[in-house]
Every structure is written in structure tokens, then in C-alpha cells.
Coordinates of C-alpha atoms (C1' of nucleotides) in Angstrom, one line a residue:
Chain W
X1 CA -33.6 -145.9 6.4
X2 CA -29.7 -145.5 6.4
X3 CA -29.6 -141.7 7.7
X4 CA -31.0 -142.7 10.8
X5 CA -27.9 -141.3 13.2
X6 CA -26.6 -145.3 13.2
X7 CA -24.1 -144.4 10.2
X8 CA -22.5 -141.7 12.6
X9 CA -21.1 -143.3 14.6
X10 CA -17.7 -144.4 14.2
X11 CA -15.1 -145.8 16.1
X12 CA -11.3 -145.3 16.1
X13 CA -9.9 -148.2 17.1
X14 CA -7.9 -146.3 20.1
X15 CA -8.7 -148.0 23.3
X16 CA -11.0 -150.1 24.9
X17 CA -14.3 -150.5 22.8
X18 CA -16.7 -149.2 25.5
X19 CA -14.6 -145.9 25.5
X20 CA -14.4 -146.2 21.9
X21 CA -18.2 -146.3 21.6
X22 CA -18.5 -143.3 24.6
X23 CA -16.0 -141.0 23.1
X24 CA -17.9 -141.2 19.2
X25 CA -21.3 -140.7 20.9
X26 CA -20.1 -137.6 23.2
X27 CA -18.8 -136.3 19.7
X28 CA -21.4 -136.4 18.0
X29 CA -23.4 -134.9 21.2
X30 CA -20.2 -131.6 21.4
X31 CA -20.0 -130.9 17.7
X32 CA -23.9 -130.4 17.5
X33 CA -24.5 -133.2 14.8
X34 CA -26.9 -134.8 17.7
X35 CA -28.7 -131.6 19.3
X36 CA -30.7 -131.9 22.4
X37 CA -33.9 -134.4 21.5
X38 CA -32.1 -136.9 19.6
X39 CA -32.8 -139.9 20.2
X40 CA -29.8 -142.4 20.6
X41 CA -29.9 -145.2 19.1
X42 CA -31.0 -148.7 21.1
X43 CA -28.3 -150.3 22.4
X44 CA -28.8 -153.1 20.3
X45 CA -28.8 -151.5 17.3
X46 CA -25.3 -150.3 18.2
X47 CA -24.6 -153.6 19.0
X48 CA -25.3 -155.0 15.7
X49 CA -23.4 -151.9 14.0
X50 CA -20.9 -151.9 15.9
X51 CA -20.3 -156.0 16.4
X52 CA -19.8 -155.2 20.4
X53 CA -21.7 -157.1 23.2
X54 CA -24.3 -155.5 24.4
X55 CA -22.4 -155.0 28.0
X56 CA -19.7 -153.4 26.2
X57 CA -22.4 -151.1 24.5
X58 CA -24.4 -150.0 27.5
X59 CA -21.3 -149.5 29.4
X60 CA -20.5 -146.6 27.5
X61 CA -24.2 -145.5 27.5
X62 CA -23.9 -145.4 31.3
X63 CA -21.0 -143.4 31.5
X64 CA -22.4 -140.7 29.0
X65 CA -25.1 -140.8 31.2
X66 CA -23.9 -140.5 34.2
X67 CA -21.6 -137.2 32.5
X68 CA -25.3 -136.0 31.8
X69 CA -25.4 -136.0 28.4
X70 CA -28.1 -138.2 27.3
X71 CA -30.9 -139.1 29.3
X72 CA -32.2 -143.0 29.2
X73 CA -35.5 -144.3 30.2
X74 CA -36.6 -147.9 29.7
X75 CA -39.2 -148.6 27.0
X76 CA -38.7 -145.1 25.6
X77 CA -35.3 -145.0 25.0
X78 CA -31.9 -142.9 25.2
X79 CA -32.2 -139.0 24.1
X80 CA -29.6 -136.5 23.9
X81 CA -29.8 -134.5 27.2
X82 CA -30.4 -130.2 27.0
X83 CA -27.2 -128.7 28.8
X84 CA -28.2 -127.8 32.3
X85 CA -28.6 -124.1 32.4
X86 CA -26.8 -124.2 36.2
X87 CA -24.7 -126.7 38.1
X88 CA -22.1 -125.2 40.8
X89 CA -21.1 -122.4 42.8
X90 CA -20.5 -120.3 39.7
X91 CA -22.2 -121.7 37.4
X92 CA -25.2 -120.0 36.6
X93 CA -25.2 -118.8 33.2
X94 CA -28.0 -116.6 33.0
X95 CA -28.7 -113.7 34.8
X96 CA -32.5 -113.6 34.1
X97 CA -32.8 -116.9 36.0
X98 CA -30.2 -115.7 38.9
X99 CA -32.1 -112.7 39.8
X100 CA -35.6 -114.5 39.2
X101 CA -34.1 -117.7 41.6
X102 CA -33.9 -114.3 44.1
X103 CA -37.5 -113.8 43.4
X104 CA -37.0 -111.0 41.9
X105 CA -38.5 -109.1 39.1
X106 CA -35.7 -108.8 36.1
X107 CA -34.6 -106.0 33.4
X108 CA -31.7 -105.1 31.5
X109 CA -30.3 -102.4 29.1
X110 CA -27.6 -102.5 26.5
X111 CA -25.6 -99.3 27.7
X112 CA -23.1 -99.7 24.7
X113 CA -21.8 -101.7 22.1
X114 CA -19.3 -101.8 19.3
X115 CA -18.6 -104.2 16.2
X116 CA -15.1 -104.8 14.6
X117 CA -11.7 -104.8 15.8
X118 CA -11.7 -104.2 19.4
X119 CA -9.8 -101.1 21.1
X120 CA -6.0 -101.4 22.6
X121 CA -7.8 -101.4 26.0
X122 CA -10.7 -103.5 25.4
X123 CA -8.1 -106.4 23.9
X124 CA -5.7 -105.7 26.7
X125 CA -8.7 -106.8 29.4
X126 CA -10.0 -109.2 27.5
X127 CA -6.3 -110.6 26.7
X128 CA -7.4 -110.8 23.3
X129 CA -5.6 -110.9 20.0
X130 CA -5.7 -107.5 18.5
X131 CA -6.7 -108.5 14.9
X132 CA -10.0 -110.7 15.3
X133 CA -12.9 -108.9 15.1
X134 CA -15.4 -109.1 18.3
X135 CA -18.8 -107.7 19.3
X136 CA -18.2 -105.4 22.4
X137 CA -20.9 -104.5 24.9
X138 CA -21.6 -103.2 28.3
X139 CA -24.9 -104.0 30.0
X140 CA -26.1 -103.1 33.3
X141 CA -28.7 -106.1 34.6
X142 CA -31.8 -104.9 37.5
X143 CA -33.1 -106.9 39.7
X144 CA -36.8 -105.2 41.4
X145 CA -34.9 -102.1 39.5
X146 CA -32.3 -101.8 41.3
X147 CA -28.7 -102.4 39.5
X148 CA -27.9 -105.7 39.9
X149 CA -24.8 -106.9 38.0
X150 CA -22.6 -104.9 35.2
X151 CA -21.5 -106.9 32.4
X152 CA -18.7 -106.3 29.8
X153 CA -18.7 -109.1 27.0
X154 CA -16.8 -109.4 23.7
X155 CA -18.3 -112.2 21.5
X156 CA -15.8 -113.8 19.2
X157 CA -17.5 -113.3 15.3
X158 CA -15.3 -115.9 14.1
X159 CA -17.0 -118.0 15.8
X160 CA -20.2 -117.0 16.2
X161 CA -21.2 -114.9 13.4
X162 CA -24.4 -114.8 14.0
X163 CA -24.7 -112.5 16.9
X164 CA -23.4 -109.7 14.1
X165 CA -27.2 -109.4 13.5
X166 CA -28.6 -109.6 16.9
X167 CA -29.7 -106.5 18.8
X168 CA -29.6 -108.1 21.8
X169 CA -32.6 -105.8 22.7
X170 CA -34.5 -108.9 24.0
X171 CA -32.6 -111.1 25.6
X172 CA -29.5 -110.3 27.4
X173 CA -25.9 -111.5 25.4
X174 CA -25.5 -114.0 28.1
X175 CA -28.6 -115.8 27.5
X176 CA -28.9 -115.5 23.5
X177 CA -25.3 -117.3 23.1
X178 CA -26.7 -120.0 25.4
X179 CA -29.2 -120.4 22.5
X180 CA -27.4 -119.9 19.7
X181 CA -24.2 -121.2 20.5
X182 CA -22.1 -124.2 21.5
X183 CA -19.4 -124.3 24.4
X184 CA -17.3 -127.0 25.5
X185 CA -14.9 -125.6 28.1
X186 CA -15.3 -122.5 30.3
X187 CA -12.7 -120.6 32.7
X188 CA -13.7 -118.9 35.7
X189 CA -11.3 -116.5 38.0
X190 CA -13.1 -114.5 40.5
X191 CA -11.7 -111.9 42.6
X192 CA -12.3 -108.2 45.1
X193 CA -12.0 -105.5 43.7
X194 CA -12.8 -101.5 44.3
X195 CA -15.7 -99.8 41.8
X196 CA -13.8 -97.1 40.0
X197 CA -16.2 -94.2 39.7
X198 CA -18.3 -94.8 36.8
X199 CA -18.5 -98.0 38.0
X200 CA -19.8 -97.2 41.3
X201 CA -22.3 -94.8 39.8
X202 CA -24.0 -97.4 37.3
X203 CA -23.8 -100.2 40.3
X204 CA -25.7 -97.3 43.1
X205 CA -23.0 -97.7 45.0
X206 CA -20.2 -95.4 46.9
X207 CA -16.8 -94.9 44.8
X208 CA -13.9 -97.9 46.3
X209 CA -16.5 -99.8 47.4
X210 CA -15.6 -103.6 47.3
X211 CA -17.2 -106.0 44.3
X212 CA -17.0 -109.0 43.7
X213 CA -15.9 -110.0 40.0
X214 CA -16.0 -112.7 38.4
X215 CA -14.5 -113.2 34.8
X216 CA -15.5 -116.2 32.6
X217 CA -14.1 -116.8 29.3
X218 CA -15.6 -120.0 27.0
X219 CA -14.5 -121.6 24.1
X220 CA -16.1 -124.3 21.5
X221 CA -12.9 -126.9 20.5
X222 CA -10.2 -124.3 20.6
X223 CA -12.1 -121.6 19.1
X224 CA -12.9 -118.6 21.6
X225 CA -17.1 -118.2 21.7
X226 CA -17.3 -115.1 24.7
X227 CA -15.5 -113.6 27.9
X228 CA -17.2 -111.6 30.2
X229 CA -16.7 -109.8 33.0
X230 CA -19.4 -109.6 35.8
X231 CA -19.2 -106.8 38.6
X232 CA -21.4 -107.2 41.4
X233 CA -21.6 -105.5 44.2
X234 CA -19.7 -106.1 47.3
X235 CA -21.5 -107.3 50.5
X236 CA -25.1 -108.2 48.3
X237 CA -23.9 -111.2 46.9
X238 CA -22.0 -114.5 47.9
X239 CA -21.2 -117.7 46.3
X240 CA -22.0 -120.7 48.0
X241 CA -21.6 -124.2 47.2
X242 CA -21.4 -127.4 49.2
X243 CA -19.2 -130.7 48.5
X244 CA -17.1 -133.6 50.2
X245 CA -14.0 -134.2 50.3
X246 CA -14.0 -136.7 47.8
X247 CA -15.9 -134.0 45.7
X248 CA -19.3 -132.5 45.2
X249 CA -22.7 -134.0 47.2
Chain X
X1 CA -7.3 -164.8 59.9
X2 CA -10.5 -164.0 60.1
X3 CA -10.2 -160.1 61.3
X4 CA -8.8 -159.2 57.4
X5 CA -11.5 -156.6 56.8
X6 CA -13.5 -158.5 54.4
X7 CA -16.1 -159.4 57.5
X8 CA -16.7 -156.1 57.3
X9 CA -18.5 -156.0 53.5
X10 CA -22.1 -156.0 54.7
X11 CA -24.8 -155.7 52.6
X12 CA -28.0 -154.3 53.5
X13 CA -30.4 -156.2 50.6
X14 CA -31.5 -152.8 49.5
X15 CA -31.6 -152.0 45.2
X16 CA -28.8 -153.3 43.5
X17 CA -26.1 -156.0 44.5
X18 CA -23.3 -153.8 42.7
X19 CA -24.6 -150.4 45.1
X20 CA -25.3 -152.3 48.1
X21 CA -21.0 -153.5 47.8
X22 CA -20.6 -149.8 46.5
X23 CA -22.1 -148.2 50.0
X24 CA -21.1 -151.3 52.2
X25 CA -17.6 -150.6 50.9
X26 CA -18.0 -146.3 50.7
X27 CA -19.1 -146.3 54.7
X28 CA -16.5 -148.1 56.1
X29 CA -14.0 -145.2 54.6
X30 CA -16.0 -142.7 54.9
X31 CA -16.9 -143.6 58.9
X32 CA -12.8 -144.5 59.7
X33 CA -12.9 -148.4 60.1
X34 CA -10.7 -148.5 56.5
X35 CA -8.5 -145.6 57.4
X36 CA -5.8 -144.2 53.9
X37 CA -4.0 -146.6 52.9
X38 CA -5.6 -150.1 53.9
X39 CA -5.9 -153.0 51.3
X40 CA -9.4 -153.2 50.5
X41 CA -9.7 -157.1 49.3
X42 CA -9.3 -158.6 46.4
X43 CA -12.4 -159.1 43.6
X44 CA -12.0 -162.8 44.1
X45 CA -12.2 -162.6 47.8
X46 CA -15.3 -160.4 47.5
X47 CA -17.0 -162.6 45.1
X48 CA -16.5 -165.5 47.2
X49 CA -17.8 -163.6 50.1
X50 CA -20.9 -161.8 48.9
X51 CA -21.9 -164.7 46.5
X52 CA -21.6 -162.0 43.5
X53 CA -19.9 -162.7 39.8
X54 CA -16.9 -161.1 39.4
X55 CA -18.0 -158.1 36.9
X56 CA -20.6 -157.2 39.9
X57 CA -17.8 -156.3 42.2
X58 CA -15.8 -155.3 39.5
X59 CA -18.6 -152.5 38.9
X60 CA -18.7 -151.2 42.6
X61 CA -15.3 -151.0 42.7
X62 CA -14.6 -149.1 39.8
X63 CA -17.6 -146.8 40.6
X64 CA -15.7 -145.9 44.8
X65 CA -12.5 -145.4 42.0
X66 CA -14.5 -143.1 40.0
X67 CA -15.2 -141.4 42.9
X68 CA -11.8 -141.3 44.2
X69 CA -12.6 -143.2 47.6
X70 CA -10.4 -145.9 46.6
X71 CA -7.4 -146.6 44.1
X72 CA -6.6 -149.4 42.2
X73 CA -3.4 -151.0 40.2
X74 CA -2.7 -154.6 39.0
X75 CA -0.9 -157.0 40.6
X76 CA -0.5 -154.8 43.7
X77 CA -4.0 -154.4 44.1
X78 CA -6.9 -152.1 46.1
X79 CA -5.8 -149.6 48.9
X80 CA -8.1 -146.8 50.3
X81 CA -7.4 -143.5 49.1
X82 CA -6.2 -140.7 50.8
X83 CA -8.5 -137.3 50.4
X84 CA -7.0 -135.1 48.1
X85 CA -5.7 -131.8 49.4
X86 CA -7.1 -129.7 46.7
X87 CA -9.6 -130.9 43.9
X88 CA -11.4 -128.1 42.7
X89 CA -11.9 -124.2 42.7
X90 CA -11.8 -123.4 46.0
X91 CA -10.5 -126.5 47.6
X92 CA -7.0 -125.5 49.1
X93 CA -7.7 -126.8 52.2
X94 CA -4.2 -126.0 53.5
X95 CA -3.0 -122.5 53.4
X96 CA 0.6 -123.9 53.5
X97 CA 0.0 -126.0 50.3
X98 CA -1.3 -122.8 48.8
X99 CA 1.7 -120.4 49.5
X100 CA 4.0 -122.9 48.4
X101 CA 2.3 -123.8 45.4
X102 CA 3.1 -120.1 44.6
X103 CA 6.8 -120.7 45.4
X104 CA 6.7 -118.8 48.5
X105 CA 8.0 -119.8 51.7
X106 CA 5.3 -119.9 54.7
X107 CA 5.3 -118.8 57.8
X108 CA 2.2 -118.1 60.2
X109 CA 1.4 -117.1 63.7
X110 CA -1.4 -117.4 66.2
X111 CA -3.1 -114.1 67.4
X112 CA -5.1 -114.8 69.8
X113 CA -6.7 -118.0 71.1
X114 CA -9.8 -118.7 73.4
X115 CA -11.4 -122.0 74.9
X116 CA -15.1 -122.7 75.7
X117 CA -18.3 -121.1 75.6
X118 CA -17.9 -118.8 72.7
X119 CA -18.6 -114.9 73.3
X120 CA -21.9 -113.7 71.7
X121 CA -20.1 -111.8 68.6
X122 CA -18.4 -115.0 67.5
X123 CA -21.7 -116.8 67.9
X124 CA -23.2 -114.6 66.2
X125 CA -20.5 -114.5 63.0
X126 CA -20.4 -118.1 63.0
X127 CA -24.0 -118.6 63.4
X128 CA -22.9 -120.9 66.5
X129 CA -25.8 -122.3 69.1
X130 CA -24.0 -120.3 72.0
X131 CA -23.8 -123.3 74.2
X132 CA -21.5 -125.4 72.7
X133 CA -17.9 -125.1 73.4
X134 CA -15.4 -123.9 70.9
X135 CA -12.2 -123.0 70.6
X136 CA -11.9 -119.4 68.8
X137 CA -8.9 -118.9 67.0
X138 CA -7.3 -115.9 65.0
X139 CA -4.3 -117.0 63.2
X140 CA -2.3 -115.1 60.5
X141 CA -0.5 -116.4 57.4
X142 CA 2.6 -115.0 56.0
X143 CA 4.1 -116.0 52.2
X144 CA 7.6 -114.6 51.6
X145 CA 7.2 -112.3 54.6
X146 CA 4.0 -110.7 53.8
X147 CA 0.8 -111.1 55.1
X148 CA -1.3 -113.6 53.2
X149 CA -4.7 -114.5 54.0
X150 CA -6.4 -113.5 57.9
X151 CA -7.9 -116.7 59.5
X152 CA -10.7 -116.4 62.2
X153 CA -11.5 -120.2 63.0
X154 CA -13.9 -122.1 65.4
X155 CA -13.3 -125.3 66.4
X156 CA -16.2 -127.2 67.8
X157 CA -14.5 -129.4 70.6
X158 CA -17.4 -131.8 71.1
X159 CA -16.3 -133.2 67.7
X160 CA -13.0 -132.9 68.1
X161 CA -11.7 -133.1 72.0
X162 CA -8.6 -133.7 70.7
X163 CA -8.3 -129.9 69.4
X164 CA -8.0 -129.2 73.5
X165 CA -4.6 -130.0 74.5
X166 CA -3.1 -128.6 71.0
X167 CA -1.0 -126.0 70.7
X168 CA -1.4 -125.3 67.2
X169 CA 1.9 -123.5 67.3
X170 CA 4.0 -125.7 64.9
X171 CA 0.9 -126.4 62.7
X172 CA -1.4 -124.3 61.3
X173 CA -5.5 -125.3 63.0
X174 CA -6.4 -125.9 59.7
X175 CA -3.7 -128.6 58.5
X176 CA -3.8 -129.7 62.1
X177 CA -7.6 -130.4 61.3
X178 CA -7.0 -132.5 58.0
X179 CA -5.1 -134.3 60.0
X180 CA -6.4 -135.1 62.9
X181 CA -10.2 -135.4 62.0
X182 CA -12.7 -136.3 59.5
X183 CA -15.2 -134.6 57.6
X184 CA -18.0 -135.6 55.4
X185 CA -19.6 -132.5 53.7
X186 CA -18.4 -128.9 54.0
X187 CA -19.8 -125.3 52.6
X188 CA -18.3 -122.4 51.2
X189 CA -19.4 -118.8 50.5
X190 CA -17.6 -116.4 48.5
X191 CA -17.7 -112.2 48.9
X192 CA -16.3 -109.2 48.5
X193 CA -15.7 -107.3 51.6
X194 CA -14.2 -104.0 52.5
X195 CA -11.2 -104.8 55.2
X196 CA -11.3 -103.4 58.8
X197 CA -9.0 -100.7 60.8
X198 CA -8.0 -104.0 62.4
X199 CA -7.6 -106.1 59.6
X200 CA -6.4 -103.6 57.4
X201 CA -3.6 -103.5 59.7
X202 CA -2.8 -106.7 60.1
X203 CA -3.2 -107.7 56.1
X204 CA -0.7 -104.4 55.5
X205 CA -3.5 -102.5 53.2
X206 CA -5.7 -99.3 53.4
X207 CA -8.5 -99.2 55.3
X208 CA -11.9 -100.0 53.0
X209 CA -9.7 -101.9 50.8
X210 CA -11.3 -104.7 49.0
X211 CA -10.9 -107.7 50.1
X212 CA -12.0 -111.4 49.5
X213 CA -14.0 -113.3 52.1
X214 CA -14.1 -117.3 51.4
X215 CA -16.1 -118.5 54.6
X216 CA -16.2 -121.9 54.9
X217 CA -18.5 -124.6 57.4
X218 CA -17.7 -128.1 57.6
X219 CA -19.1 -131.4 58.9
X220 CA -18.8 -134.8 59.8
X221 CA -22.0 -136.7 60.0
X222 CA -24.3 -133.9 60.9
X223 CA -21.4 -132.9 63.7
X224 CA -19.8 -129.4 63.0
X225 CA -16.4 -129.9 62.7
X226 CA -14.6 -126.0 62.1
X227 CA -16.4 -122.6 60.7
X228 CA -13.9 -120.2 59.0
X229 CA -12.9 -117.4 57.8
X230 CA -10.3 -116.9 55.3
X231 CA -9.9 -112.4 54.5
X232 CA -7.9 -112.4 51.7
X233 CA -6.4 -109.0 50.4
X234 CA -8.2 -108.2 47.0
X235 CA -6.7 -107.7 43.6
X236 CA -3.8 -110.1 44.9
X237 CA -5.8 -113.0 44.7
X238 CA -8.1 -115.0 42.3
X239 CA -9.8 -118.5 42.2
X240 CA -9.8 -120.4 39.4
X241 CA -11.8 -123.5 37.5
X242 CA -12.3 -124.4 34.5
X243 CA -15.1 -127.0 33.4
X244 CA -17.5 -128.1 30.4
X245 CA -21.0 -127.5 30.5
X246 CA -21.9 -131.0 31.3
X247 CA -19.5 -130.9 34.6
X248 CA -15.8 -130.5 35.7
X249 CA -13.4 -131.1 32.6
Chain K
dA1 C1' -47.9 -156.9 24.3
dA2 C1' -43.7 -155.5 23.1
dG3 C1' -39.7 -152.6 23.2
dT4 C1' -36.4 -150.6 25.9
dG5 C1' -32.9 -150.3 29.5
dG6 C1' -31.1 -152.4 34.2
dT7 C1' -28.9 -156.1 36.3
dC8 C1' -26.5 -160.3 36.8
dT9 C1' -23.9 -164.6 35.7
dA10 C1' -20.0 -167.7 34.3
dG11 C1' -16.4 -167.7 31.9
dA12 C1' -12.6 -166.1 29.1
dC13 C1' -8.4 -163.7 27.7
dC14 C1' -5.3 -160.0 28.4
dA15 C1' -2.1 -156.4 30.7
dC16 C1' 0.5 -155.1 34.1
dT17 C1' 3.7 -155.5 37.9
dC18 C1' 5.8 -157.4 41.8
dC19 C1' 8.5 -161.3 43.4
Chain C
dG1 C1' 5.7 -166.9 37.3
dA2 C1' 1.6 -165.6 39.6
dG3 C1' -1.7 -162.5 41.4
dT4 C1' -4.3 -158.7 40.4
dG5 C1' -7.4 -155.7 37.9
dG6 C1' -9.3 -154.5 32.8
dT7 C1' -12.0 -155.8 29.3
dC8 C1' -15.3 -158.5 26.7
dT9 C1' -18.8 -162.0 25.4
dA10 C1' -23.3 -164.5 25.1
dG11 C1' -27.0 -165.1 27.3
dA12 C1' -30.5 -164.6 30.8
dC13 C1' -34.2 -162.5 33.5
dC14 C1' -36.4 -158.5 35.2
dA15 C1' -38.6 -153.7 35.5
dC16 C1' -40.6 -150.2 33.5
dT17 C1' -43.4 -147.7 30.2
dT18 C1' -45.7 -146.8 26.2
dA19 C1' -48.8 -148.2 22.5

DNA sequence: AAGTGGTCTAGACCACTCC
DNA sequence: GAGTGGTCTAGACCACTTA
């Protein structure tokens, strides 16, 4: 067989081999060409490919590793890890498994939503460019039926196209892009601030109240995938995370 | 001389020669015997010492670089690393550092100050055993003028005696802290809060505004070192981090 | 039993940088 | 020039796990 995965990887000459070897591999991994299950090569089939020692080879095996994005087990071999669905203080992507973690029981409802070019103020919010077209929606997220969490997302359609023919009826917006959609980078900014009143009456909760909010935008190589802004109220939720000073435990 | 530091590498025989030199090496930073700055030795030296080839200590060291415990350059060798300042989201451990990162100039003064046996509503906010002796501390911080960020702050003197006889008038508790202890593992917790007549007042906003509450615990060693809390004035202030889905980019 | 990764060695050459 | 870390090789033995 010649369309095994070997023939993908390719190196670039820039830099020490090992690095060479890690950074075609992670590739490979980002752009989607290996989803989670592959299996990776043995290192000494990449040795023979790629006419490194195998020291050199499992080096950079290590490190991808040890960055969690392939998984290695003697005897059975190297597989391309799933993206861990949380993994920090702010880093739970879905809200299904936030409020279930709370054991709690968990519904949502799509309270509105709107395809095409998005309005002055939606793109001023968002801090979007007024001409590419996005999905916009609000959802309000329970937890035991009580409101949870309010959502505002746009999705970029340029880059995920897809989601034009998605109800999201189902599964919250959050949690279907995790599915059907690739991120490499995410920004986080979180900040206090007072429910205006329409606010305070989906969230249950007096008018000027404090909530916490945290916006998260993510993109794929450049290319904007979602931002989102997540309202929760103030006083029912913290953040909490634990690390040393040489970084997290 | 035998008293270099090098008779200090002691390995325990437990897993791996490369993570027994990695811990060996990580303790005696992490407990104070190689304070910042002190040359950690040589890979030959090591070698020699721990009967280990070269690319075995070579692999521990790079590993406490990784890490960030230690730095290393060619030719003028291995020195212990100072702790970084900042390294992540919420990591500004110095409110000075933060104000003038912003290009303000600081300023900050000590409200009120108390020794010993903590009275049962600061126990109680700090989750302190009431027995042990503290120092309680309100401090405010001031960039350009204005008020900043409300400090309430407990210092726990059986870890830190030296906290006694300082003033803390020239140097904020918590930069005096960084200084002048160690810590191995800390905790933060993030909400939205509505502010106090009191602290209203002191943070120059309405009463009920929204503010941000970043609480934070840490320890050295299963000691507590300082529990505080930082009110920040909301809509003024955000956190920020970006990262990858695998981890910290 | 065999395939896979995990560790380790002894040696080599190179790159950087301080003296 | 010399000391230090950075990389790489060729080979070895071991540990684990599945077939």
C-alpha cells in the first residue's frame, strides 16, 4: 500500500529534524487530513521514510505527545488523540457537560436566530467585518430549569458552511461546531457586568444585577469559526483553577 | 570544593534515570536550596556524578527547561530560573506590574491592618481554621490617581514570621510576598459581584455596581501562605488568554 | 510470539558565546 | 580557543500488550 498516511508526511528542511518530523505530524493532525483514530505511523517506519534515527523520530513523537495530540501505547501503537472537550479554568466548551458536571438536569432553546449579513450592532459587538455573512443566534441554556447561561453566537459561514443547514434544534451551537468543526486558536476575555433589562428577565434575575461574562472568539488558521458571548449570572458561578508558579499542576 | 551543589543531585532509584535527575534537580528549586540564579552544573559534571550518558541528563534538563524551572544557554551554561511574574490569564501577581503595564503610574495605601487571631468574619470569608494567626490586611491600589483594584489579604504568619515586623508601607503585601516567600501551588476563583456601600466608596462607583471578584489561595507545601481578595471595578476591567485546543498556544 | 514504544549508552559533530 | 549545550546516530535491552 502507498496511501497508507507514510506519503504525508513531509519535511521542510527548516530546523532540527526531530522538530521537522513534530511540526509535519501536528499538521497533518490541525488541518484534519489525520482525524482523531488515526493511527500514526511506527516509529520505524518513519524512520525508514524519513532516513532519521529512530531517537530523532520518537523524540518528536514524545513531544506531540506530551502536547496531547496523539496518544501511544506500546504493542498497539501511536493514534491521533480526540481534542479534550475541557482543560482549564475556562475551558469548558460545552454547556451540556458544564451543567451535567453540576449534576444537573440540562435543556436549551433557540430564542432567535438570523442568516446573512449581520446588523450594524450585531457586527459592532462582535467586532466583525460588516460584509461576511454569519449565522446569528441567541439561546438561553437551563440547568434543573432554571436559566442557566445566555448565549449570543455568530458562526462564520465562510468557514463553516455547514451550519447554514443546521437547526440547531438538537444540540446547542456550542456543542455542534465542536463536532463539525476544527479550531486551532481561541481568545477568552472575561469581565462584570450589569443585566440590562431583557437580560435580567430571560437570566430570572433583578435588572443591574452583576454577571459574569465571558466572551470567546475562535478561529481555524486565520479564518474566524465562532464568537460568543456567555452571560451568567452574578454570585451563581465562579471560575476556579489551580497552578504553580512555574505553571499549571 | 566539594560544597558546589552537585552533592546535592540525589536520586531516589524510583522509574526512570532521566525523571529521577528531573525531580532530584526540580526539589532542590522548588524547596530553596538552589535559590534564582544559581549555576546548576554542568552535563559533564552530572554524568560523571550520577554514572548516566550524557543524552540522559541532557533529557532531564531540557524537560525542568521546558518547564521553566531552569534556563539554559551555551558556553555560559545552567542557572535556576527566576518565577515569572505573570504567565498566563490571571497570573499578575503584582498589582504594580499590572498598572504599569497599562502605562499608569501606581500608587497604593494601607487601610487598615490587624495581627493575630483572626476575628470570626474574616475566618469565615477566608475559610480560615480560626486558630491560627494571621495578619488581616485591607490595602487599596491607585493607577493614575484613581482607585484600581480593593485588596482584603491574610497573611498566615506561621509560614511566613517574617510578615510580623513588616510595615508593608513602601511595598505593596502582595509584592512584599513574592519576595520574601515561596509558594508551590495556588488557587483562583473568578465572580461577578455587586460592590458594597463600603467598597463602592472606596472604588469611586455606585452602589450595586458590578464588580469583579478574583479570589485567590496559595501554598507552599501544604502550608497556606496568603488568601486574597482582589474587587475590581467592572466594565473597566477584563482578563485575557488565548490558547489552542490541545493547551496554551 | 511478535510488534510496539520506553529507555539508555557511547560517541560524534556542530553552534554559540565568553574569554 | 575552549567550554557549554543542541542535535543526531546506531545499536541495545527492556516492558508492555495484543494476537
Amino acid at each position: 500500500m502507498s496511501d497508507n498516511g507514510l506519503d504525508a508526511v513531509k519535511l521542510d528542511g527548516a530546523g532540527p529534524v526531530y522538530d521537522q518530523i513534530r511540526r509535519a505530524i501536528r499538521d497533518l493532525v490541525l488541518n484534519g487530513a489525520w482525524p482523531p483514530g488515526t493511527s500514526v505511523p511506527p516509529e520505524h517506519a518513519l524512520m525508514e521514510r524519513l532516513g532519521a534515527s529512530r531517537m530523532t523520530v520518537h523524540r518528536a513523537l514524545v513531544q506531540l505527545a506530551r502536547e496531547g495530540l496523539i496518544t501511544r501505547r506500546r504493542r498497539s501503537g501511536t493514534v491521533v488523540a480526540s481534542p479534550p472537550a475541557s482543560h482549564a479554568m475556562l475551558d469548558i466548551l460545552s454547556i451540556p457537560d458544564e451543567v451535567r458536571r453540576l449534576g444537573q438536569d440540562y435543556s436549551f432553546e433557540i430564542l432567535s436566530r438570523r442568516d446573512g449579513k449581520p446588523a450594524p450592532e450585531v457586527a459592532a459587538l462582535f467586532e466583525l467585518k460588516r460584509a461576511a455573512p454569519v449565522i446569528h443566534l441567541v439561546t438561553r441554556h437551563l440547568s434543573g430549569g432554571q436559566p442557566h447561561v445566555l448565549e449570543e453566537r455568530v458562526i462564520h459561514l465562510a468557514t463553516v458552511p455547514g451550519a447554514a443547514d443546521e437547526s440547531f434544534e438538537t444540540v446547542p451551537p456550542g456543542d455542534w461546531l465542536l463536532q463539525h468543526s476544527l479550531w486551532s486558536q481561541a481568545e477568552h476575555a472575561l469581565s462584570a457586568v450589569a443585566a440590562g433589562p431583557r437580560e435580567a428577565e430571560l437570566l430570572g434575575i433583578g435588572r443591574g444585577e452583576p454577571c459574569l461574562l465571558v466572551e470567546r472568539r475562535t478561529w481555524n488558521q486565520e479564518s474566524p469559526v465562532t464568537a460568543v458571548r456567555l452571560l451568567y449570572p452574578g454570585g451563581r458561578h465562579r471560575f476556579v483553577g489551580r497552578f504553580g508558579p512555574y505553571g499549571r499542576v
